[in-house]
Amino acid sequence: MPELPEVETIARQLRGLIVGRTIAHFRSDWRRLTEPEPADLFAARLAGRAIRGVRRRGKLVVMDLDDGEALIVSLRMTGQLLFREKEVEAHPYRRAHIAFTDGTALEFADTRKFGRMAIVDATALDGATHAPRRVGEPLHRFLGVEPLSRAFTVRWLRDFLARRGRSAIKPLLLDQTGIAGVGNIYDIEALWRARIHPLRTAGSLADDEVGRLHEALRWVLRKGIRYGGATRRDYRDARGKEGRMQREFNVYDRAGDPCPRCGAEIVRTVVGGRGTFHCPRCQRLPRGAARPARSRA
DNA sequence: GGCGATGTTTCCCC
DNA sequence: AGGGGAAACATCGC
């Protein structure tokens, strides 16, 4: 689940838990975690470094080190960063372990092994819209605007949608190079709130719809943060707790349930290869628009 | 046990 | 440019 609200929750917790601590050592036996850098070199670069701050950029957890570098973590599907006050039995899917000099530790658990870590130039993440890049390294791609920042205005969104006018709105919102941090769940919930069909093309949205989408994105992301993120399967926050946002879903994973707004039955389709939920009455596709022919029930 | 689905992202093909 | 599909993995539910 780690989308923007889940990552923000973890980053905020870690800020209070690890800032000021010094790394004693880093251990990992999952080589792809730090690729292309070998884990032992990675460990050597981290040893003795202090954690100066923790923040979020898109779906990345950013741990600022001294010397202007940062340790960034991409949780992907099932990654968890768990703070440990003292020695505990290793998580069954532990992929890395960061021990601090005072005996506390940060454990990285990840069942599906999609998670990645890198040490990067921290300034490259600051305020800029570029993440550091290194050829072939998935963490280092271009990241778009932060949807909860002041830079994300209705005007920006309108221009963005116009530029990418031919794309369907649902997969477009998932593109991290446009808006950074939106994942499948909040995408679906925001489109429902804005009453926009997932297959509408970006360029076809009227001004009032763009305004609603802008409000809806910020509203669902903020609510997700307020509720500590959403738990689906493996999500746990930095304290090992589940979020509460999953109880607040209006359409996500609710096929067959009545729409909370109009009572029509929520349907599940597939858009851009992703499971998608919407209300067929509240979220209409205009006559003559692309039919959801490629979607499957 | 088999099949399909899962929150993410990249890559390759058309 | 954008869409589709597969792949990176492991687990879970039907």
Short mmCIF file of C-alpha atoms in Angstrom, two decimals, chain A residues 26 28 30-40 42 115-118 134 137:
data_model
loop_
_atom_site.label_atom_id
_atom_site.label_comp_id
_atom_site.label_asym_id
_atom_site.label_seq_id
_atom_site.Cartn_x
_atom_site.Cartn_y
_atom_site.Cartn_z
CA PHE A 26 24.05 -1.74 7.74
CA SER A 28 21.56 -6.89 3.92
CA TRP A 30 19.27 -9.34 -0.59
CA ARG A 31 21.64 -8.06 -3.23
CA ARG A 32 19.01 -6.46 -5.44
CA LEU A 33 17.98 -4.15 -2.62
CA THR A 34 20.96 -1.85 -3.18
CA GLU A 35 21.72 -2.64 -6.82
CA PRO A 36 23.74 -1.56 -8.65
CA GLU A 37 25.83 -0.92 -5.56
CA PRO A 38 27.08 -3.99 -3.70
CA ALA A 39 25.71 -4.24 -0.17
CA ASP A 40 29.17 -4.13 1.43
CA PHE A 42 26.67 0.49 0.63
CA GLY A 115 11.82 -2.58 -2.47
CA ARG A 116 14.99 -0.63 -3.26
CA MET A 117 17.47 1.60 -1.45
CA ALA A 118 20.05 4.10 -2.65
CA ARG A 134 21.57 6.92 -12.60
CA GLU A 137 18.31 2.49 -11.52
#
